[in-house]
Short mmCIF file of N, CA and C in Angstrom, two decimals:
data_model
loop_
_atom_site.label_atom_id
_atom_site.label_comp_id
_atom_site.label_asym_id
_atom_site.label_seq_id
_atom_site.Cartn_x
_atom_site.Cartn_y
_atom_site.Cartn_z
N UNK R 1 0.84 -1.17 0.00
CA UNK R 1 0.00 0.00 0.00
C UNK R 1 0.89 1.24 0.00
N UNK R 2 0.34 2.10 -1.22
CA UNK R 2 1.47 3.36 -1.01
C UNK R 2 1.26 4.07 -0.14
N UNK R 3 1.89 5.17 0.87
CA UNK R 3 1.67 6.14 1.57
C UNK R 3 2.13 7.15 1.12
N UNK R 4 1.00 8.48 1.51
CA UNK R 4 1.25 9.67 0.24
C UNK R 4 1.91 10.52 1.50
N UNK R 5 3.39 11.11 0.68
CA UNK R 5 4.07 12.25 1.96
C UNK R 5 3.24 13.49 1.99
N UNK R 6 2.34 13.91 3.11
CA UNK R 6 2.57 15.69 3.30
C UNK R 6 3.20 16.15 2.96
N UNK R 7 3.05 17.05 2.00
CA UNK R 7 3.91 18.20 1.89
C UNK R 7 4.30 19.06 3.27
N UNK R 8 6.00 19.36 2.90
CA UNK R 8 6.23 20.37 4.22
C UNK R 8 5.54 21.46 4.43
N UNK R 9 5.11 21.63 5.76
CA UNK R 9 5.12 23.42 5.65
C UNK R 9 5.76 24.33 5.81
N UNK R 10 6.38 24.92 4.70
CA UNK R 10 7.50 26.02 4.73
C UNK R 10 7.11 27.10 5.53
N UNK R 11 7.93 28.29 5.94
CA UNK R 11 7.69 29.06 6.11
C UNK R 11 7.42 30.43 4.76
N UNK R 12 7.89 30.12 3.92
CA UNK R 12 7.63 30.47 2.09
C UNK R 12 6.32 30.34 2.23
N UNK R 13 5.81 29.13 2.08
CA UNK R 13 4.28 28.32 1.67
C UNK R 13 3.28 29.09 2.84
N UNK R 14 3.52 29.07 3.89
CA UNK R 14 3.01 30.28 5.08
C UNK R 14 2.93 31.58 4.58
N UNK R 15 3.48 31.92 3.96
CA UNK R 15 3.61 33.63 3.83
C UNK R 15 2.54 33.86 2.65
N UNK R 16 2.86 32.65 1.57
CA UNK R 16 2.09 32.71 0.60
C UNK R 16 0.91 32.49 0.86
N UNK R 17 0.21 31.75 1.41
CA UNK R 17 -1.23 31.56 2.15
C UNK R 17 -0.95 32.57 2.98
N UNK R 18 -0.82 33.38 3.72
CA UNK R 18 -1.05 34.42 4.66
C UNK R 18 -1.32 35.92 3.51
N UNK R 19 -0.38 35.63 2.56
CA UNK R 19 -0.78 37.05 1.23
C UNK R 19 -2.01 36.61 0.73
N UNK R 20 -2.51 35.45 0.29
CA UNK R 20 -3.44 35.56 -0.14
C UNK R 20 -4.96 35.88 0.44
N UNK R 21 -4.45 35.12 1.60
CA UNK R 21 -5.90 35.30 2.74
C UNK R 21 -5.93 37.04 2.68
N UNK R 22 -4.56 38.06 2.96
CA UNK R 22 -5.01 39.13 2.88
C UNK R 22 -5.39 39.80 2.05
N UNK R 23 -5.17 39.87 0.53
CA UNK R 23 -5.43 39.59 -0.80
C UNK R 23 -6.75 39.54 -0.83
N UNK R 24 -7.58 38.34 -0.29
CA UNK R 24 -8.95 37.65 -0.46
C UNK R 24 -9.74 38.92 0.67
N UNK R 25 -9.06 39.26 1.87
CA UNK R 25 -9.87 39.98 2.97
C UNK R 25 -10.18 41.26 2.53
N UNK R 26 -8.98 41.93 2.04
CA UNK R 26 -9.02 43.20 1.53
C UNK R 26 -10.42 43.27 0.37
N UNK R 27 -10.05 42.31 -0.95
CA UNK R 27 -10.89 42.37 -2.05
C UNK R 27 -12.54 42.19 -1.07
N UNK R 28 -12.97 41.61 -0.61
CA UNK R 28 -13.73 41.32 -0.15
C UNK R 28 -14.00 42.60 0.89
N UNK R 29 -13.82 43.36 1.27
CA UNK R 29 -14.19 44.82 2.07
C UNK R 29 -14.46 45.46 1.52
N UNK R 30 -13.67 45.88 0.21
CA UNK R 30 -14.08 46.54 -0.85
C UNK R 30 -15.30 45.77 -1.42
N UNK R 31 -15.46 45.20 -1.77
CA UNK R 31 -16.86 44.73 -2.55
C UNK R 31 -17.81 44.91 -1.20
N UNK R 32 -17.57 44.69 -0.60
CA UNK R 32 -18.61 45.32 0.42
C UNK R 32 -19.04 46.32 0.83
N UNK R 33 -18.19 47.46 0.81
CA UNK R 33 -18.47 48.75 0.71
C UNK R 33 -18.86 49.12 -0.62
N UNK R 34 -18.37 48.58 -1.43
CA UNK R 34 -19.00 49.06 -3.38
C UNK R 34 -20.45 48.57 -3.48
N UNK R 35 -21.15 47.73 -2.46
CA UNK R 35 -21.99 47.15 -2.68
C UNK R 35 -23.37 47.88 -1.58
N UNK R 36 -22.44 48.27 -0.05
CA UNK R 36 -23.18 49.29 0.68
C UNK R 36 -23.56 50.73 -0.25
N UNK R 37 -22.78 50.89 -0.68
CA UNK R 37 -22.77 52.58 -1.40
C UNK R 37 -24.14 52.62 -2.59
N UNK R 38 -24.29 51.62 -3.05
CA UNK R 38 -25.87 51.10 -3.90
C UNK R 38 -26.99 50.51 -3.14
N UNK R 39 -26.49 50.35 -1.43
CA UNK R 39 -27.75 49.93 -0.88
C UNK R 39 -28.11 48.69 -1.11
N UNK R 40 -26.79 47.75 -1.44
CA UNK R 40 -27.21 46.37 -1.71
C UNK R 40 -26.26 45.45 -0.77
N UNK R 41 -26.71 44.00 -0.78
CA UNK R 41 -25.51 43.67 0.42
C UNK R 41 -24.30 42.83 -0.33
N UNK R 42 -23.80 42.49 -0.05
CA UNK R 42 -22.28 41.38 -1.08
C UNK R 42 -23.24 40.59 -1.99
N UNK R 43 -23.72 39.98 -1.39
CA UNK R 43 -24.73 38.50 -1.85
C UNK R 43 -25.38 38.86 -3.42
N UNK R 44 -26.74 40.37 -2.96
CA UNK R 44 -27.18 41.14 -3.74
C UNK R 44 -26.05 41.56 -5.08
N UNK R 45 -25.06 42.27 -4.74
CA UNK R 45 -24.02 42.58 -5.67
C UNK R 45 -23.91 41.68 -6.63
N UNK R 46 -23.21 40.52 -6.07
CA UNK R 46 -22.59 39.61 -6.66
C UNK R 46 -23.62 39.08 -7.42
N UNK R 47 -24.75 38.28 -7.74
CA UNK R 47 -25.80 37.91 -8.57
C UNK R 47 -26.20 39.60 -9.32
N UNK R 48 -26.05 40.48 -8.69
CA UNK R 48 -26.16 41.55 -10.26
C UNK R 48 -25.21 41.38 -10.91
N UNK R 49 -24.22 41.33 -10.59
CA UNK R 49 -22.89 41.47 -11.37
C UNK R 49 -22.84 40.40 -12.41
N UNK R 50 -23.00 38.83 -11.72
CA UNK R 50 -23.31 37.48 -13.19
C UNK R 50 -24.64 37.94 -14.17
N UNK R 51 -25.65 38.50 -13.34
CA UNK R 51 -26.94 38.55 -14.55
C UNK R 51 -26.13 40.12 -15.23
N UNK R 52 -25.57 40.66 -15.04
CA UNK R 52 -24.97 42.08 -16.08
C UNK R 52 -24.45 41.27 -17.36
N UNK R 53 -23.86 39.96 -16.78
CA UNK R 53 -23.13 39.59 -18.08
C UNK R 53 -24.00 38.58 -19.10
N UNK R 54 -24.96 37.99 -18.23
CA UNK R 54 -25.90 37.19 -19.39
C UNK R 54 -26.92 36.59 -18.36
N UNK R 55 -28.43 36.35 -18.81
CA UNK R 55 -29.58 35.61 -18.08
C UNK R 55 -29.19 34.61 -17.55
N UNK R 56 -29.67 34.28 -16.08
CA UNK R 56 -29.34 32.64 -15.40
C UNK R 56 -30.52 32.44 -14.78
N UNK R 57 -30.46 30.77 -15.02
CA UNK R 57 -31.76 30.23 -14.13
C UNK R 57 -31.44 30.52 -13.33
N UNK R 58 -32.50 30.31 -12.09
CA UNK R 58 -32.20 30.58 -10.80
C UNK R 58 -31.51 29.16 -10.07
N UNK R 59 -31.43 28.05 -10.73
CA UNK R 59 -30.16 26.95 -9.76
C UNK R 59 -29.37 27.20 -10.28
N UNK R 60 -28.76 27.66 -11.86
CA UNK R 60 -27.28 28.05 -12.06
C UNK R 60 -27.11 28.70 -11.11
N UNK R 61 -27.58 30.10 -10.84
CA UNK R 61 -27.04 30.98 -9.77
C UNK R 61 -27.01 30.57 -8.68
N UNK R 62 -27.34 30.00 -8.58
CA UNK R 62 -27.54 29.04 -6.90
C UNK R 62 -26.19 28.61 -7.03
N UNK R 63 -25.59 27.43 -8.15
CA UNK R 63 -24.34 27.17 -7.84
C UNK R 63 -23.16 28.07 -8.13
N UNK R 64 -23.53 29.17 -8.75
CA UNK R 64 -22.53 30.36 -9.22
C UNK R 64 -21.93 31.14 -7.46
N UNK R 65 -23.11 30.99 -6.85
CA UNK R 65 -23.02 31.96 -5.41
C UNK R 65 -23.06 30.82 -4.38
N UNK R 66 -23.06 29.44 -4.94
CA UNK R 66 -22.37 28.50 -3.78
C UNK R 66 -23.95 28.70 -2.40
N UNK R 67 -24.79 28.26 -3.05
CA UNK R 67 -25.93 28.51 -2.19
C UNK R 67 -27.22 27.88 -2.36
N UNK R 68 -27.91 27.30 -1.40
CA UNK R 68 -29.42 27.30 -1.65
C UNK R 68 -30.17 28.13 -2.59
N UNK R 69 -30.59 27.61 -3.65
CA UNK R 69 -31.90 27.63 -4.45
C UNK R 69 -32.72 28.69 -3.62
N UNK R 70 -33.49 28.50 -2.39
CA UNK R 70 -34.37 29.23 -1.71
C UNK R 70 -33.35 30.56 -1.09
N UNK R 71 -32.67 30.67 -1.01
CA UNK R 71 -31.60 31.77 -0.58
C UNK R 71 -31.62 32.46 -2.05
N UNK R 72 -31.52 32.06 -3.30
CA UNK R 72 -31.54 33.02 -4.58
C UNK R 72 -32.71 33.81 -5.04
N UNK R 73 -33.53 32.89 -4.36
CA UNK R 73 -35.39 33.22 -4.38
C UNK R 73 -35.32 34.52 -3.55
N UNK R 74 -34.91 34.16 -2.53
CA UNK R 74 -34.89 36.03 -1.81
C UNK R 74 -34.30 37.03 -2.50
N UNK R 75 -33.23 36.97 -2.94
CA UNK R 75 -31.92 37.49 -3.23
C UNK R 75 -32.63 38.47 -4.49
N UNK R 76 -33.29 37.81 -5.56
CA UNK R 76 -34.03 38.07 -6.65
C UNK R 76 -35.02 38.71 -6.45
N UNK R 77 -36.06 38.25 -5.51
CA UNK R 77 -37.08 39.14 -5.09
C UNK R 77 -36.89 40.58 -4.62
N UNK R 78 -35.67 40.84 -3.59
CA UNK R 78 -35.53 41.95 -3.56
C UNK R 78 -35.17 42.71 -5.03
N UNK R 79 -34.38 42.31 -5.22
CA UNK R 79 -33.57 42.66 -6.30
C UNK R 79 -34.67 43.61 -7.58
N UNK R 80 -35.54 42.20 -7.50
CA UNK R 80 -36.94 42.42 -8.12
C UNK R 80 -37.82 44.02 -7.99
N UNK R 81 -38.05 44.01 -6.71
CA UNK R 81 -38.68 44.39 -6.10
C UNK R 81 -38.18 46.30 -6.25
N UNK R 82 -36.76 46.00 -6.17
CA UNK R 82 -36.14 47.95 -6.61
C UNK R 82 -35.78 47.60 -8.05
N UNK R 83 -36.03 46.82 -8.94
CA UNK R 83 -36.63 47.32 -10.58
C UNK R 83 -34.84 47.07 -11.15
N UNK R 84 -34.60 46.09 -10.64
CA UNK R 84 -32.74 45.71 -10.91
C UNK R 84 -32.44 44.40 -11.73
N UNK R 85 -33.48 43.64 -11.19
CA UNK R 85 -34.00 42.40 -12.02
C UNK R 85 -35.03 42.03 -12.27
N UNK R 86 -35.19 41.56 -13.32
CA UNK R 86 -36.90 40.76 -13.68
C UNK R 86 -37.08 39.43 -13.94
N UNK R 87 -37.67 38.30 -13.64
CA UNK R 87 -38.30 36.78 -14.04
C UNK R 87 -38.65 36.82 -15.43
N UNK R 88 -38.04 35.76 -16.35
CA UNK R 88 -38.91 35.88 -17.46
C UNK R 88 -38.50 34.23 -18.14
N UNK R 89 -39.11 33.57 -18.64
CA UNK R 89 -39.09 32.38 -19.16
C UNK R 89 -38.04 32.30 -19.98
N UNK R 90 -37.56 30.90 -19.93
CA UNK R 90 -36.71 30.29 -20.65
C UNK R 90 -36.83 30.13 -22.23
N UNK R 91 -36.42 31.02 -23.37
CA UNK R 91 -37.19 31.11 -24.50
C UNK R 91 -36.65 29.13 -24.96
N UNK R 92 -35.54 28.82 -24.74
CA UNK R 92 -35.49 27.40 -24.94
C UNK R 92 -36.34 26.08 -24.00
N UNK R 93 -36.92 26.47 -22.72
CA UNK R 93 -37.65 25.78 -21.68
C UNK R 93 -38.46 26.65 -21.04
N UNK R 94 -39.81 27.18 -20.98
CA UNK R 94 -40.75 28.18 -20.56
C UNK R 94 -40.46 27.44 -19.31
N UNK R 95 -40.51 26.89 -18.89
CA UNK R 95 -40.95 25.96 -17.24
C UNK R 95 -40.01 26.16 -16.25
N UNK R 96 -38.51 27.07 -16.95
CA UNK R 96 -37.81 27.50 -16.70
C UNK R 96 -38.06 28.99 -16.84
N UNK R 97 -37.55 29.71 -15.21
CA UNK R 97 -37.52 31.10 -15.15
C UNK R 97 -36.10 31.53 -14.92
N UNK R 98 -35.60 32.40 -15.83
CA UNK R 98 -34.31 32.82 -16.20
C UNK R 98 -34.32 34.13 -15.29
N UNK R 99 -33.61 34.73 -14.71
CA UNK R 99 -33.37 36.05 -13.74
C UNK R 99 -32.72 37.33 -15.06
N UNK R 100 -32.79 37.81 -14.88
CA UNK R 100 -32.39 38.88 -15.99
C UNK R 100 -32.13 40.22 -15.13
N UNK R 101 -30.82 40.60 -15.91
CA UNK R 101 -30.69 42.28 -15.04
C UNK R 101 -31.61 43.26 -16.17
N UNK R 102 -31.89 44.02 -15.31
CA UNK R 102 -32.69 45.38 -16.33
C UNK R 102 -32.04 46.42 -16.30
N UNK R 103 -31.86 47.16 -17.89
CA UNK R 103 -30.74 48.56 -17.71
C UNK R 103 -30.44 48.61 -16.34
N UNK R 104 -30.96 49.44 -15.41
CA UNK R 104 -30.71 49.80 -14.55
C UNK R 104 -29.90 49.01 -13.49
N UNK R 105 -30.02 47.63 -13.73
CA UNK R 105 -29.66 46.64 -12.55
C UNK R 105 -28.27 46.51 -13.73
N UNK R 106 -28.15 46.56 -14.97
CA UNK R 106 -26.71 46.43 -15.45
C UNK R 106 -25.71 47.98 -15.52
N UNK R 107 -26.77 48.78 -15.27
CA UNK R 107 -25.86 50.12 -15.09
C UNK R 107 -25.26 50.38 -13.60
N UNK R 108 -25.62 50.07 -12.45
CA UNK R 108 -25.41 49.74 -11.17
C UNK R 108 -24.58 48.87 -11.19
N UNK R 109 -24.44 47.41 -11.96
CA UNK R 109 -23.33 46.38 -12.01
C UNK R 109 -22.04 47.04 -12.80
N UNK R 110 -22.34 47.80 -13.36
CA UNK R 110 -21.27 48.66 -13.88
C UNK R 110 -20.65 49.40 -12.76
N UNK R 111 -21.56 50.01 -12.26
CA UNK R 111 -20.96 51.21 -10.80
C UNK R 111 -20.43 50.54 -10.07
N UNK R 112 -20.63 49.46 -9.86
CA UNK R 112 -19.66 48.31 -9.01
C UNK R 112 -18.46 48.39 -9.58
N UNK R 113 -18.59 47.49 -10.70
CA UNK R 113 -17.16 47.28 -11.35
C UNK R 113 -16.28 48.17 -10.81
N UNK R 114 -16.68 49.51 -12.04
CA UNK R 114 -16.00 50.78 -11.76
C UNK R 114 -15.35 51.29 -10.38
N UNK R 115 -15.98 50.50 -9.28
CA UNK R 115 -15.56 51.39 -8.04
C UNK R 115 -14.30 50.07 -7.19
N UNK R 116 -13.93 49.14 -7.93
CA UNK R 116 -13.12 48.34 -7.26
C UNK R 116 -11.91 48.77 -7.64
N UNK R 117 -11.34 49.51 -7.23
CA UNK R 117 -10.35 50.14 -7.15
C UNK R 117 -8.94 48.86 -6.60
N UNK R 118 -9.12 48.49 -5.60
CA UNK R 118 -8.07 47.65 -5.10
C UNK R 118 -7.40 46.66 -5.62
N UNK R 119 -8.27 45.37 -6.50
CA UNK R 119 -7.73 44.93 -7.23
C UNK R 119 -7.35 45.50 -8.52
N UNK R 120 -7.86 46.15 -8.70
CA UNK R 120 -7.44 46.93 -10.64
C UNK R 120 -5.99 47.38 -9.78
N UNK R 121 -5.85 48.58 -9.12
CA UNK R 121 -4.81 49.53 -9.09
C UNK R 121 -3.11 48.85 -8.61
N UNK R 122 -3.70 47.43 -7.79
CA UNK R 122 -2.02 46.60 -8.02
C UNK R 122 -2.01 46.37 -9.53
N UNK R 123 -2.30 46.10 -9.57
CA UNK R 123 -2.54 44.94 -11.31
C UNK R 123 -2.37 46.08 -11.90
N UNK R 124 -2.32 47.13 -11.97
CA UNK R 124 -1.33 48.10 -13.06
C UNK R 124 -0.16 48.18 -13.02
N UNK R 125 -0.11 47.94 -11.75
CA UNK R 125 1.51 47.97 -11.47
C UNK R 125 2.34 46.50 -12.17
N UNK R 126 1.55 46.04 -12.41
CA UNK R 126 2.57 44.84 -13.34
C UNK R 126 2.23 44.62 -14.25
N UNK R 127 3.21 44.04 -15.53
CA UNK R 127 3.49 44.16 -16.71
C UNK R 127 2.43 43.27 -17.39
N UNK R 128 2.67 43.48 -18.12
CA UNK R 128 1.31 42.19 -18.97
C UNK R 128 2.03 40.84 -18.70
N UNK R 129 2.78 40.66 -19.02
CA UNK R 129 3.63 39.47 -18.83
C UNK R 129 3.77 38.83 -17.20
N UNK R 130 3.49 40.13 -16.23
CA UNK R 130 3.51 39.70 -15.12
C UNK R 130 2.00 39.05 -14.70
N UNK R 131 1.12 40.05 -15.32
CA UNK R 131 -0.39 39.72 -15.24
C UNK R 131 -0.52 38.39 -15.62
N UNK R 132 0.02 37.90 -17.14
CA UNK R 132 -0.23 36.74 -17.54
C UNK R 132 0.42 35.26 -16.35
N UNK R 133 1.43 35.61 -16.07
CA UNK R 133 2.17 34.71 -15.33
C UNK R 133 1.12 34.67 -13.85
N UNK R 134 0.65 35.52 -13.64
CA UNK R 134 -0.05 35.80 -11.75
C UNK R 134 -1.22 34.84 -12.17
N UNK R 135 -1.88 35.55 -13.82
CA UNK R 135 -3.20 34.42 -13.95
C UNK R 135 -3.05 32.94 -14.27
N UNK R 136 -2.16 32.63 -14.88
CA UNK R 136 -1.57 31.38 -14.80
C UNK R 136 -1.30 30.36 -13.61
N UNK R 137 -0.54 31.19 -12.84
CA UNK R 137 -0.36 30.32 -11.58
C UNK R 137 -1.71 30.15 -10.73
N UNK R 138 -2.87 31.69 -10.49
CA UNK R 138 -3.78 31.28 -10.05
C UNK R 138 -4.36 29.82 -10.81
N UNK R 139 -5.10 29.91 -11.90
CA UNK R 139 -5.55 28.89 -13.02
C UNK R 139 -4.88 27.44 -12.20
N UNK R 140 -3.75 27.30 -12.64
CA UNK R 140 -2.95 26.54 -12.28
C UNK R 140 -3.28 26.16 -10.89
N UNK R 141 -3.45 26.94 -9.81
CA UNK R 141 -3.89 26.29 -8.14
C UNK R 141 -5.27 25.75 -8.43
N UNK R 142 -5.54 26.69 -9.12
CA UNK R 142 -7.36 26.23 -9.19
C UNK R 142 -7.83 25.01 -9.87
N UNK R 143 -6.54 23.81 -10.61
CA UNK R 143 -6.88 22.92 -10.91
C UNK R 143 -6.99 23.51 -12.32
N UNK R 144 -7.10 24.32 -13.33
CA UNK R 144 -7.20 24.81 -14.53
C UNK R 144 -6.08 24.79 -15.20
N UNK R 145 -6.28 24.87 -16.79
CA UNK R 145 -4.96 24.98 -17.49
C UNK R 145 -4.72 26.61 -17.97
N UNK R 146 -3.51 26.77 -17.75
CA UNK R 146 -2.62 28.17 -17.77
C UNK R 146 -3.13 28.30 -19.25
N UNK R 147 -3.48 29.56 -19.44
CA UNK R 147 -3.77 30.09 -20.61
C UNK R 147 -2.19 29.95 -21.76
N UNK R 148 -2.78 30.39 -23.24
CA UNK R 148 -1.83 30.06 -23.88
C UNK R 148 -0.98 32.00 -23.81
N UNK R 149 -0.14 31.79 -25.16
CA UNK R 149 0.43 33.31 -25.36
C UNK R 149 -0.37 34.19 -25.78
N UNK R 150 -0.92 33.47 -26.68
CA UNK R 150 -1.83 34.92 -27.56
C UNK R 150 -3.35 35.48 -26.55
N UNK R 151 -3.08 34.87 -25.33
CA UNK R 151 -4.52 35.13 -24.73
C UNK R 151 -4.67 36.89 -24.19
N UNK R 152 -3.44 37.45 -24.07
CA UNK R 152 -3.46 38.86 -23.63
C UNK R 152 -4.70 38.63 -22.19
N UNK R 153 -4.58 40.32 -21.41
CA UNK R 153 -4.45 40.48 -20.36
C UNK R 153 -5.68 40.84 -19.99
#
């Protein structure tokens, strides 16, 4: 029977999990305040921000936001409710209700974007080549394959 070695824990491999956790804490304050400043909460944000980019059932989004089905049902209703999103059938499955942002709920997902300042403003500071290499290695942890050359930044 083989036995698989633990990896050591460096003090390198520490630092690097300790940047990222702060990395992850920081990004995450900011989206929280970008998301207070519209009167919406993280949760809210984040499902405007996927329907800005294209219609989702409501269990895709469920697994997009890592959540109960009945937790997206709220999420939408409000959402609904200040004129940001609307219900509307599945033109390929009616029986299916697709969530949709409305101008307004994709012009607000814009004001988001626009106001994340923290991650954009490192990420200028490095080169395209550095960008490509940072998204790579993320990709790469995440179990994904590293983009090719011609993929630009």
């Amino acid at each position: 029977m083989a036995t698989h070695k633990r990896p050591r824990i460096d003090p390198l491999t520490l630092e690097v999990v300790e940047l990222i956790g702060t990395v992850v804490a920081r990004y995450h304050d900011e989206y929280e305040d970008a998301a207070a400043r519209h009167a919406l909460t993280g949760a809210q944000a984040r499902l405007l921000s996927l329907l800005s980019l294209e219609p989702l059932p409501m269990r895709r989004l469920a697994q997009k936001l890592k959540c109960e089905p009945s937790n997206v049902t709220g999420i939408v209703d409000r959402l609904e409710s200040r004129g940001l999103v609307e219900r509307r059938p599945d033109p390929a499955d009616r029986r299916v209700k697709l969530a949709v942002a409305t101008a307004e709920g994709r012009r607000i997902a814009g004001g988001l974007r626009d106001s994340l300042d923290f991650a954009r403003e490192p990420l200028a500071e490095l080169s395209d080549r550095e960008r490509l290499a940072l998204r790579d290695l993320l990709r790469r942890m995440l179990g994904g394959t590293p983009g090719t050359a011609g993929d630009g930044a």
